[in-house]
Amino acid sequence: MARKLISFDWAMKKLLRSKANFDILEGFLSELLKETIQILAILESEGNQENCQDKFNCIDLKVKNHKNEVIIVEVRYERQFDYLQRVVFGTDKSITGYLQQGDLYSDVVRVISVNILCFDLSQGEDYVYHGLTHFKDLRRHDMLQLSENEQALYQKNQLQELFPEYYLIRLNNFDDITEDKLDEWVYFLKNGEIKADFKAKGIKKAQQALDILQLSDKEYQSYAHYQDNLHYQASMMESSYTIGMLKGIRKGREEGIKENVRKE
């Protein structure tokens, strides 16, 4: 029987900020982005708060890929429904926060937003979606490309590399069938469990570092409080939804009665 592991969202706030555990996030990002990722630093930002009462969990990372490109990666674990515009707001803040006064616009770094969603978002059958920015000709439908001079200036081959890109991991749509190493990570993110035969990069380290039995008494109390708070938030959301639905039904009945009275 697999040992119980700490939820990934709480680990992002606490354990994964330690340099000793960077290889866990590096493994996850490497499997997702299909390239070797090295974390250089955790950035100071509003998203990197450690208050367990925060409504969202975010860790902003300065990373380097196999091309030695420096990239800003936001990893967010979300439980909120007003979310898509928050994604746009977050990437904008990352871009402006990293650019120093006097820097050229050509110094704007590439930003990748990785969003782990444990609620139903939009419509779609799959569970991992990737968003890029493209410019298409309205008449001929060809794609706008960088010129040779622009490629030399930006050190990029594709125009889409200049703009933020987004990954949406919809945990509720995952059917728990693991077909590749990324699926092993998604299985863990959804179920808090790592199977013995999983081989994804960084996942064995996650199994060791996120074992709930490894927590100190203080960490365990903090984790338990965090879980209780999540249950409370879920209960409040359900209560609000139920009350709203009942009010709607009652209002509909009252309007129906008034309409019948007028007809009589």
C-alpha positions as protocol buffer text, in pm:
chain_id: "A"
residue {
  index: 1
  type: MET
  ca { x: 0 y: 0 z: 0 }
}
residue {
  index: 2
  type: ALA
  ca { x: 137 y: 343 z: -103 }
}
residue {
  index: 3
  type: ARG
  ca { x: 217 y: 588 z: 174 }
}
residue {
  index: 4
  type: LYS
  ca { x: 8 y: 900 z: 201 }
}
residue {
  index: 5
  type: LEU
  ca { x: 178 y: 1202 z: 48 }
}
residue {
  index: 6
  type: ILE
  ca { x: 142 y: 1571 z: 115 }
}
residue {
  index: 7
  type: SER
  ca { x: -79 y: 1755 z: -133 }
}
residue {
  index: 8
  type: PHE
  ca { x: 124 y: 1927 z: -402 }
}
residue {
  index: 9
  type: ASP
  ca { x: -32 y: 2269 z: -341 }
}
residue {
  index: 10
  type: TRP
  ca { x: 80 y: 2275 z: 24 }
}
residue {
  index: 11
  type: ALA
  ca { x: 421 y: 2140 z: -72 }
}
residue {
  index: 12
  type: MET
  ca { x: 459 y: 2431 z: -316 }
}
residue {
  index: 13
  type: LYS
  ca { x: 414 y: 2674 z: -27 }
}
residue {
  index: 14
  type: LYS
  ca { x: 651 y: 2496 z: 209 }
}
residue {
  index: 15
  type: LEU
  ca { x: 882 y: 2211 z: 107 }
}
residue {
  index: 16
  type: LEU
  ca { x: 941 y: 2279 z: -262 }
}
residue {
  index: 17
  type: ARG
  ca { x: 1091 y: 2622 z: -195 }
}
residue {
  index: 18
  type: SER
  ca { x: 1398 y: 2457 z: -50 }
}
residue {
  index: 19
  type: LYS
  ca { x: 1691 y: 2427 z: -290 }
}
residue {
  index: 20
  type: ALA
  ca { x: 1734 y: 2069 z: -169 }
}
residue {
  index: 21
  type: ASN
  ca { x: 1398 y: 1988 z: -330 }
}
residue {
  index: 22
  type: PHE
  ca { x: 1441 y: 2179 z: -656 }
}
residue {
  index: 23
  type: ASP
  ca { x: 1483 y: 1851 z: -844 }
}
residue {
  index: 24
  type: ILE
  ca { x: 1117 y: 1767 z: -775 }
}
residue {
  index: 25
  type: LEU
  ca { x: 987 y: 2072 z: -961 }
}
residue {
  index: 26
  type: GLU
  ca { x: 1262 y: 2036 z: -1221 }
}
residue {
  index: 27
  type: GLY
  ca { x: 1143 y: 1682 z: -1290 }
}
residue {
  index: 28
  type: PHE
  ca { x: 779 y: 1784 z: -1323 }
}
residue {
  index: 29
  type: LEU
  ca { x: 858 y: 2078 z: -1553 }
}
residue {
  index: 30
  type: SER
  ca { x: 1100 y: 1873 z: -1763 }
}
residue {
  index: 31
  type: GLU
  ca { x: 834 y: 1608 z: -1830 }
}
residue {
  index: 32
  type: LEU
  ca { x: 570 y: 1873 z: -1906 }
}
residue {
  index: 33
  type: LEU
  ca { x: 783 y: 2096 z: -2131 }
}
residue {
  index: 34
  type: LYS
  ca { x: 969 y: 1802 z: -2292 }
}
residue {
  index: 35
  type: GLU
  ca { x: 1309 y: 1961 z: -2228 }
}
residue {
  index: 36
  type: THR
  ca { x: 1562 y: 1961 z: -1947 }
}
residue {
  index: 37
  type: ILE
  ca { x: 1479 y: 2235 z: -1697 }
}
residue {
  index: 38
  type: GLN
  ca { x: 1715 y: 2369 z: -1429 }
}
residue {
  index: 39
  type: ILE
  ca { x: 1582 y: 2600 z: -1157 }
}
residue {
  index: 40
  type: LEU
  ca { x: 1811 y: 2899 z: -1101 }
}
residue {
  index: 41
  type: ALA
  ca { x: 1610 y: 3077 z: -831 }
}
residue {
  index: 42
  type: ILE
  ca { x: 1271 y: 3132 z: -676 }
}
residue {
  index: 43
  type: LEU
  ca { x: 1159 y: 3486 z: -753 }
}
residue {
  index: 44
  type: GLU
  ca { x: 1021 y: 3727 z: -499 }
}
residue {
  index: 45
  type: SER
  ca { x: 662 y: 3801 z: -593 }
}
residue {
  index: 46
  type: GLU
  ca { x: 315 y: 3841 z: -451 }
}
residue {
  index: 47
  type: GLY
  ca { x: 239 y: 3489 z: -562 }
}
residue {
  index: 48
  type: ASN
  ca { x: 516 y: 3347 z: -346 }
}
residue {
  index: 49
  type: GLN
  ca { x: 328 y: 3403 z: -22 }
}
residue {
  index: 50
  type: GLU
  ca { x: 337 y: 3140 z: 250 }
}
residue {
  index: 51
  type: ASN
  ca { x: 15 y: 3226 z: 431 }
}
residue {
  index: 52
  type: CYS
  ca { x: -197 y: 2910 z: 435 }
}
residue {
  index: 53
  type: GLN
  ca { x: -508 y: 3128 z: 413 }
}
residue {
  index: 54
  type: ASP
  ca { x: -416 y: 3243 z: 61 }
}
residue {
  index: 55
  type: LYS
  ca { x: -683 y: 3157 z: -192 }
}
residue {
  index: 56
  type: PHE
  ca { x: -429 y: 3042 z: -448 }
}
residue {
  index: 57
  type: ASN
  ca { x: -89 y: 2878 z: -450 }
}
residue {
  index: 58
  type: CYS
  ca { x: 179 y: 3001 z: -685 }
}
residue {
  index: 59
  type: ILE
  ca { x: 553 y: 2967 z: -710 }
}
residue {
  index: 60
  type: ASP
  ca { x: 744 y: 3183 z: -959 }
}
residue {
  index: 61
  type: LEU
  ca { x: 1069 y: 3035 z: -1084 }
}
residue {
  index: 62
  type: LYS
  ca { x: 1364 y: 3161 z: -1284 }
}
residue {
  index: 63
  type: VAL
  ca { x: 1477 y: 2860 z: -1486 }
}
residue {
  index: 64
  type: LYS
  ca { x: 1715 y: 2766 z: -1765 }
}
residue {
  index: 65
  type: ASN
  ca { x: 1642 y: 2517 z: -2042 }
}
residue {
  index: 66
  type: HIS
  ca { x: 1872 y: 2301 z: -2254 }
}
residue {
  index: 67
  type: LYS
  ca { x: 1933 y: 2597 z: -2489 }
}
residue {
  index: 68
  type: ASN
  ca { x: 2057 y: 2804 z: -2193 }
}
residue {
  index: 69
  type: GLU
  ca { x: 1757 y: 3033 z: -2231 }
}
residue {
  index: 70
  type: VAL
  ca { x: 1643 y: 3202 z: -1911 }
}
residue {
  index: 71
  type: ILE
  ca { x: 1267 y: 3162 z: -1867 }
}
residue {
  index: 72
  type: ILE
  ca { x: 1019 y: 3265 z: -1600 }
}
residue {
  index: 73
  type: VAL
  ca { x: 788 y: 2978 z: -1508 }
}
residue {
  index: 74
  type: GLU
  ca { x: 478 y: 3031 z: -1293 }
}
residue {
  index: 75
  type: VAL
  ca { x: 341 y: 2716 z: -1136 }
}
residue {
  index: 76
  type: ARG
  ca { x: -10 y: 2763 z: -996 }
}
residue {
  index: 77
  type: TYR
  ca { x: -234 y: 2518 z: -817 }
}
residue {
  index: 78
  type: GLU
  ca { x: -585 y: 2659 z: -831 }
}
residue {
  index: 79
  type: ARG
  ca { x: -925 y: 2594 z: -675 }
}
residue {
  index: 80
  type: GLN
  ca { x: -1099 y: 2908 z: -799 }
}
residue {
  index: 81
  type: PHE
  ca { x: -1351 y: 2947 z: -1079 }
}
residue {
  index: 82
  type: ASP
  ca { x: -1286 y: 3307 z: -1192 }
}
residue {
  index: 83
  type: TYR
  ca { x: -958 y: 3186 z: -1329 }
}
residue {
  index: 84
  type: LEU
  ca { x: -880 y: 3250 z: -1695 }
}
residue {
  index: 85
  type: GLN
  ca { x: -836 y: 3626 z: -1653 }
}
residue {
  index: 86
  type: ARG
  ca { x: -621 y: 3562 z: -1345 }
}
residue {
  index: 87
  type: VAL
  ca { x: -385 y: 3365 z: -1571 }
}
residue {
  index: 88
  type: VAL
  ca { x: -346 y: 3664 z: -1803 }
}
residue {
  index: 89
  type: PHE
  ca { x: -296 y: 3901 z: -1509 }
}
residue {
  index: 90
  type: GLY
  ca { x: -30 y: 3675 z: -1358 }
}
residue {
  index: 91
  type: THR
  ca { x: 182 y: 3649 z: -1671 }
}
residue {
  index: 92
  type: ASP
  ca { x: 164 y: 4026 z: -1727 }
}
residue {
  index: 93
  type: LYS
  ca { x: 291 y: 4088 z: -1373 }
}
residue {
  index: 94
  type: SER
  ca { x: 576 y: 3841 z: -1422 }
}
residue {
  index: 95
  type: ILE
  ca { x: 690 y: 4017 z: -1738 }
}
residue {
  index: 96
  type: THR
  ca { x: 678 y: 4368 z: -1594 }
}
residue {
  index: 97
  type: GLY
  ca { x: 822 y: 4258 z: -1261 }
}
residue {
  index: 98
  type: TYR
  ca { x: 1132 y: 4104 z: -1421 }
}
residue {
  index: 99
  type: LEU
  ca { x: 1203 y: 4393 z: -1661 }
}
residue {
  index: 100
  type: GLN
  ca { x: 1416 y: 4658 z: -1493 }
}
residue {
  index: 101
  type: GLN
  ca { x: 1391 y: 5032 z: -1557 }
}
residue {
  index: 102
  type: GLY
  ca { x: 1599 y: 5122 z: -1861 }
}
residue {
  index: 103
  type: ASP
  ca { x: 1594 y: 4769 z: -2007 }
}
residue {
  index: 104
  type: LEU
  ca { x: 1515 y: 4729 z: -2376 }
}
residue {
  index: 105
  type: TYR
  ca { x: 1190 y: 4565 z: -2481 }
}
residue {
  index: 106
  type: SER
  ca { x: 1404 y: 4304 z: -2653 }
}
residue {
  index: 107
  type: ASP
  ca { x: 1514 y: 4201 z: -2301 }
}
residue {
  index: 108
  type: VAL
  ca { x: 1163 y: 4083 z: -2211 }
}
residue {
  index: 109
  type: VAL
  ca { x: 1194 y: 3724 z: -2094 }
}
residue {
  index: 110
  type: ARG
  ca { x: 980 y: 3435 z: -2206 }
}
residue {
  index: 111
  type: VAL
  ca { x: 709 y: 3344 z: -1952 }
}
residue {
  index: 112
  type: ILE
  ca { x: 544 y: 3003 z: -1921 }
}
residue {
  index: 113
  type: SER
  ca { x: 235 y: 2973 z: -1705 }
}
residue {
  index: 114
  type: VAL
  ca { x: 171 y: 2621 z: -1570 }
}
residue {
  index: 115
  type: ASN
  ca { x: -174 y: 2590 z: -1415 }
}
residue {
  index: 116
  type: ILE
  ca { x: -281 y: 2284 z: -1215 }
}
residue {
  index: 117
  type: LEU
  ca { x: -659 y: 2302 z: -1188 }
}
residue {
  index: 118
  type: CYS
  ca { x: -864 y: 2091 z: -948 }
}
residue {
  index: 119
  type: PHE
  ca { x: -1201 y: 2218 z: -1064 }
}
residue {
  index: 120
  type: ASP
  ca { x: -1398 y: 2198 z: -1389 }
}
residue {
  index: 121
  type: LEU
  ca { x: -1274 y: 2470 z: -1626 }
}
residue {
  index: 122
  type: SER
  ca { x: -1437 y: 2534 z: -1963 }
}
residue {
  index: 123
  type: GLN
  ca { x: -1518 y: 2251 z: -2205 }
}
residue {
  index: 124
  type: GLY
  ca { x: -1284 y: 1996 z: -2356 }
}
residue {
  index: 125
  type: GLU
  ca { x: -1227 y: 1623 z: -2344 }
}
residue {
  index: 126
  type: ASP
  ca { x: -855 y: 1616 z: -2266 }
}
residue {
  index: 127
  type: TYR
  ca { x: -670 y: 1708 z: -1945 }
}
residue {
  index: 128
  type: VAL
  ca { x: -354 y: 1891 z: -2062 }
}
residue {
  index: 129
  type: TYR
  ca { x: -394 y: 2194 z: -2289 }
}
residue {
  index: 130
  type: HIS
  ca { x: -117 y: 2414 z: -2431 }
}
residue {
  index: 131
  type: GLY
  ca { x: -182 y: 2773 z: -2541 }
}
residue {
  index: 132
  type: LEU
  ca { x: 40 y: 2980 z: -2773 }
}
residue {
  index: 133
  type: THR
  ca { x: 6 y: 3315 z: -2949 }
}
residue {
  index: 134
  type: HIS
  ca { x: -20 y: 3302 z: -3330 }
}
residue {
  index: 135
  type: PHE
  ca { x: -84 y: 3573 z: -3589 }
}
residue {
  index: 136
  type: LYS
  ca { x: -283 y: 3449 z: -3889 }
}
residue {
  index: 137
  type: ASP
  ca { x: -353 y: 3629 z: -4216 }
}
residue {
  index: 138
  type: LEU
  ca { x: -728 y: 3689 z: -4244 }
}
residue {
  index: 139
  type: ARG
  ca { x: -727 y: 3631 z: -4621 }
}
residue {
  index: 140
  type: ARG
  ca { x: -468 y: 3364 z: -4699 }
}
residue {
  index: 141
  type: HIS
  ca { x: -451 y: 3215 z: -4348 }
}
residue {
  index: 142
  type: ASP
  ca { x: -71 y: 3202 z: -4350 }
}
residue {
  index: 143
  type: MET
  ca { x: 116 y: 3249 z: -4021 }
}
residue {
  index: 144
  type: LEU
  ca { x: 327 y: 3557 z: -3949 }
}
residue {
  index: 145
  type: GLN
  ca { x: 694 y: 3466 z: -3901 }
}
residue {
  index: 146
  type: LEU
  ca { x: 1002 y: 3643 z: -3762 }
}
residue {
  index: 147
  type: SER
  ca { x: 1241 y: 3790 z: -4016 }
}
residue {
  index: 148
  type: GLU
  ca { x: 1609 y: 3694 z: -4009 }
}
residue {
  index: 149
  type: ASN
  ca { x: 1697 y: 4026 z: -3843 }
}
residue {
  index: 150
  type: GLU
  ca { x: 1431 y: 3972 z: -3576 }
}
residue {
  index: 151
  type: GLN
  ca { x: 1556 y: 3620 z: -3513 }
}
residue {
  index: 152
  type: ALA
  ca { x: 1905 y: 3760 z: -3458 }
}
residue {
  index: 153
  type: LEU
  ca { x: 1776 y: 4037 z: -3230 }
}
residue {
  index: 154
  type: TYR
  ca { x: 1553 y: 3819 z: -3011 }
}
residue {
  index: 155
  type: GLN
  ca { x: 1755 y: 3497 z: -3039 }
}
residue {
  index: 156
  type: LYS
  ca { x: 1430 y: 3316 z: -3120 }
}
residue {
  index: 157
  type: ASN
  ca { x: 1324 y: 3116 z: -3425 }
}
residue {
  index: 158
  type: GLN
  ca { x: 947 y: 3142 z: -3387 }
}
residue {
  index: 159
  type: LEU
  ca { x: 733 y: 3449 z: -3326 }
}
residue {
  index: 160
  type: GLN
  ca { x: 525 y: 3257 z: -3069 }
}
residue {
  index: 161
  type: GLU
  ca { x: 835 y: 3229 z: -2847 }
}
residue {
  index: 162
  type: LEU
  ca { x: 816 y: 3603 z: -2776 }
}
residue {
  index: 163
  type: PHE
  ca { x: 479 y: 3574 z: -2606 }
}
residue {
  index: 164
  type: PRO
  ca { x: 365 y: 3399 z: -2288 }
}
residue {
  index: 165
  type: GLU
  ca { x: 256 y: 3039 z: -2325 }
}
residue {
  index: 166
  type: TYR
  ca { x: 12 y: 2855 z: -2106 }
}
residue {
  index: 167
  type: TYR
  ca { x: -41 y: 2502 z: -1983 }
}
residue {
  index: 168
  type: LEU
  ca { x: -373 y: 2405 z: -1826 }
}
residue {
  index: 169
  type: ILE
  ca { x: -373 y: 2071 z: -1643 }
}
residue {
  index: 170
  type: ARG
  ca { x: -736 y: 1981 z: -1571 }
}
residue {
  index: 171
  type: LEU
  ca { x: -710 y: 1715 z: -1301 }
}
residue {
  index: 172
  type: ASN
  ca { x: -1082 y: 1634 z: -1300 }
}
residue {
  index: 173
  type: ASN
  ca { x: -1057 y: 1521 z: -1662 }
}
residue {
  index: 174
  type: PHE
  ca { x: -773 y: 1276 z: -1600 }
}
residue {
  index: 175
  type: ASP
  ca { x: -896 y: 914 z: -1602 }
}
residue {
  index: 176
  type: ASP
  ca { x: -607 y: 780 z: -1385 }
}
residue {
  index: 177
  type: ILE
  ca { x: -464 y: 579 z: -1675 }
}
residue {
  index: 178
  type: THR
  ca { x: -91 y: 650 z: -1709 }
}
residue {
  index: 179
  type: GLU
  ca { x: 41 y: 618 z: -2063 }
}
residue {
  index: 180
  type: ASP
  ca { x: 360 y: 822 z: -2031 }
}
residue {
  index: 181
  type: LYS
  ca { x: 580 y: 992 z: -1773 }
}
residue {
  index: 182
  type: LEU
  ca { x: 379 y: 1315 z: -1773 }
}
residue {
  index: 183
  type: ASP
  ca { x: 72 y: 1108 z: -1687 }
}
residue {
  index: 184
  type: GLU
  ca { x: 259 y: 976 z: -1382 }
}
residue {
  index: 185
  type: TRP
  ca { x: 296 y: 1333 z: -1257 }
}
residue {
  index: 186
  type: VAL
  ca { x: -69 y: 1413 z: -1333 }
}
residue {
  index: 187
  type: TYR
  ca { x: -174 y: 1098 z: -1145 }
}
residue {
  index: 188
  type: PHE
  ca { x: 23 y: 1217 z: -841 }
}
residue {
  index: 189
  type: LEU
  ca { x: -115 y: 1572 z: -866 }
}
residue {
  index: 190
  type: LYS
  ca { x: -470 y: 1437 z: -870 }
}
residue {
  index: 191
  type: ASN
  ca { x: -447 y: 1150 z: -624 }
}
residue {
  index: 192
  type: GLY
  ca { x: -154 y: 1234 z: -394 }
}
residue {
  index: 193
  type: GLU
  ca { x: -9 y: 890 z: -463 }
}
residue {
  index: 194
  type: ILE
  ca { x: 296 y: 763 z: -650 }
}
residue {
  index: 195
  type: LYS
  ca { x: 293 y: 403 z: -768 }
}
residue {
  index: 196
  type: ALA
  ca { x: 597 y: 178 z: -731 }
}
residue {
  index: 197
  type: ASP
  ca { x: 650 y: 146 z: -1108 }
}
residue {
  index: 198
  type: PHE
  ca { x: 647 y: 520 z: -1180 }
}
residue {
  index: 199
  type: LYS
  ca { x: 969 y: 637 z: -1346 }
}
residue {
  index: 200
  type: ALA
  ca { x: 911 y: 1002 z: -1437 }
}
residue {
  index: 201
  type: LYS
  ca { x: 1195 y: 1244 z: -1372 }
}
residue {
  index: 202
  type: GLY
  ca { x: 1189 y: 1372 z: -1014 }
}
residue {
  index: 203
  type: ILE
  ca { x: 896 y: 1162 z: -903 }
}
residue {
  index: 204
  type: LYS
  ca { x: 1091 y: 924 z: -678 }
}
residue {
  index: 205
  type: LYS
  ca { x: 1237 y: 1223 z: -496 }
}
residue {
  index: 206
  type: ALA
  ca { x: 882 y: 1356 z: -457 }
}
residue {
  index: 207
  type: GLN
  ca { x: 777 y: 1023 z: -306 }
}
residue {
  index: 208
  type: GLN
  ca { x: 1049 y: 1055 z: -43 }
}
residue {
  index: 209
  type: ALA
  ca { x: 1034 y: 1428 z: 30 }
}
residue {
  index: 210
  type: LEU
  ca { x: 654 y: 1457 z: 39 }
}
residue {
  index: 211
  type: ASP
  ca { x: 590 y: 1156 z: 262 }
}
residue {
  index: 212
  type: ILE
  ca { x: 353 y: 1283 z: 529 }
}
residue {
  index: 213
  type: LEU
  ca { x: 536 y: 1072 z: 789 }
}
residue {
  index: 214
  type: GLN
  ca { x: 848 y: 1283 z: 734 }
}
residue {
  index: 215
  type: LEU
  ca { x: 683 y: 1600 z: 862 }
}
residue {
  index: 216
  type: SER
  ca { x: 783 y: 1748 z: 1194 }
}
residue {
  index: 217
  type: ASP
  ca { x: 507 y: 1802 z: 1452 }
}
residue {
  index: 218
  type: LYS
  ca { x: 495 y: 2172 z: 1366 }
}
residue {
  index: 219
  type: GLU
  ca { x: 476 y: 2103 z: 991 }
}
residue {
  index: 220
  type: TYR
  ca { x: 206 y: 1840 z: 1043 }
}
residue {
  index: 221
  type: GLN
  ca { x: -7 y: 2083 z: 1245 }
}
residue {
  index: 222
  type: SER
  ca { x: 33 y: 2347 z: 975 }
}
residue {
  index: 223
  type: TYR
  ca { x: -62 y: 2095 z: 708 }
}
residue {
  index: 224
  type: ALA
  ca { x: -365 y: 1974 z: 902 }
}
residue {
  index: 225
  type: HIS
  ca { x: -480 y: 2334 z: 952 }
}
residue {
  index: 226
  type: TYR
  ca { x: -441 y: 2398 z: 580 }
}
residue {
  index: 227
  type: GLN
  ca { x: -652 y: 2093 z: 493 }
}
residue {
  index: 228
  type: ASP
  ca { x: -921 y: 2197 z: 742 }
}
residue {
  index: 229
  type: ASN
  ca { x: -930 y: 2541 z: 582 }
}
residue {
  index: 230
  type: LEU
  ca { x: -979 y: 2385 z: 238 }
}
residue {
  index: 231
  type: HIS
  ca { x: -1269 y: 2177 z: 367 }
}
residue {
  index: 232
  type: TYR
  ca { x: -1422 y: 2492 z: 517 }
}
residue {
  index: 233
  type: GLN
  ca { x: -1388 y: 2684 z: 189 }
}
residue {
  index: 234
  type: ALA
  ca { x: -1545 y: 2395 z: -5 }
}
residue {
  index: 235
  type: SER
  ca { x: -1833 y: 2379 z: 245 }
}
residue {
  index: 236
  type: MET
  ca { x: -1893 y: 2754 z: 219 }
}
residue {
  index: 237
  type: MET
  ca { x: -1892 y: 2738 z: -161 }
}
residue {
  index: 238
  type: GLU
  ca { x: -2139 y: 2448 z: -160 }
}
residue {
  index: 239
  type: SER
  ca { x: -2361 y: 2628 z: 92 }
}
residue {
  index: 240
  type: SER
  ca { x: -2360 y: 2947 z: -115 }
}
residue {
  index: 241
  type: TYR
  ca { x: -2447 y: 2751 z: -429 }
}
residue {
  index: 242
  type: THR
  ca { x: -2732 y: 2566 z: -254 }
}
residue {
  index: 243
  type: ILE
  ca { x: -2875 y: 2884 z: -100 }
}
residue {
  index: 244
  type: GLY
  ca { x: -2859 y: 3060 z: -436 }
}
residue {
  index: 245
  type: MET
  ca { x: -3030 y: 2769 z: -609 }
}
residue {
  index: 246
  type: LEU
  ca { x: -3309 y: 2754 z: -348 }
}
residue {
  index: 247
  type: LYS
  ca { x: -3363 y: 3131 z: -374 }
}
residue {
  index: 248
  type: GLY
  ca { x: -3390 y: 3097 z: -750 }
}
residue {
  index: 249
  type: ILE
  ca { x: -3648 y: 2817 z: -718 }
}
residue {
  index: 250
  type: ARG
  ca { x: -3849 y: 3015 z: -463 }
}
residue {
  index: 251
  type: LYS
  ca { x: -3843 y: 3328 z: -678 }
}
residue {
  index: 252
  type: GLY
  ca { x: -3954 y: 3128 z: -979 }
}
residue {
  index: 253
  type: ARG
  ca { x: -4247 y: 2983 z: -788 }
}
residue {
  index: 254
  type: GLU
  ca { x: -4354 y: 3327 z: -661 }
}
residue {
  index: 255
  type: GLU
  ca { x: -4343 y: 3472 z: -1011 }
}
residue {
  index: 256
  type: GLY
  ca { x: -4541 y: 3174 z: -1139 }
}
residue {
  index: 257
  type: ILE
  ca { x: -4808 y: 3228 z: -875 }
}
residue {
  index: 258
  type: LYS
  ca { x: -4831 y: 3600 z: -960 }
}
residue {
  index: 259
  type: GLU
  ca { x: -4866 y: 3517 z: -1329 }
}
residue {
  index: 260
  type: ASN
  ca { x: -5150 y: 3272 z: -1258 }
}
residue {
  index: 261
  type: VAL
  ca { x: -5326 y: 3531 z: -1043 }
}
residue {
  index: 262
  type: ARG
  ca { x: -5310 y: 3787 z: -1325 }
}
residue {
  index: 263
  type: LYS
  ca { x: -5454 y: 3537 z: -1571 }
}
residue {
  index: 264
  type: GLU
  ca { x: -5747 y: 3460 z: -1341 }
}
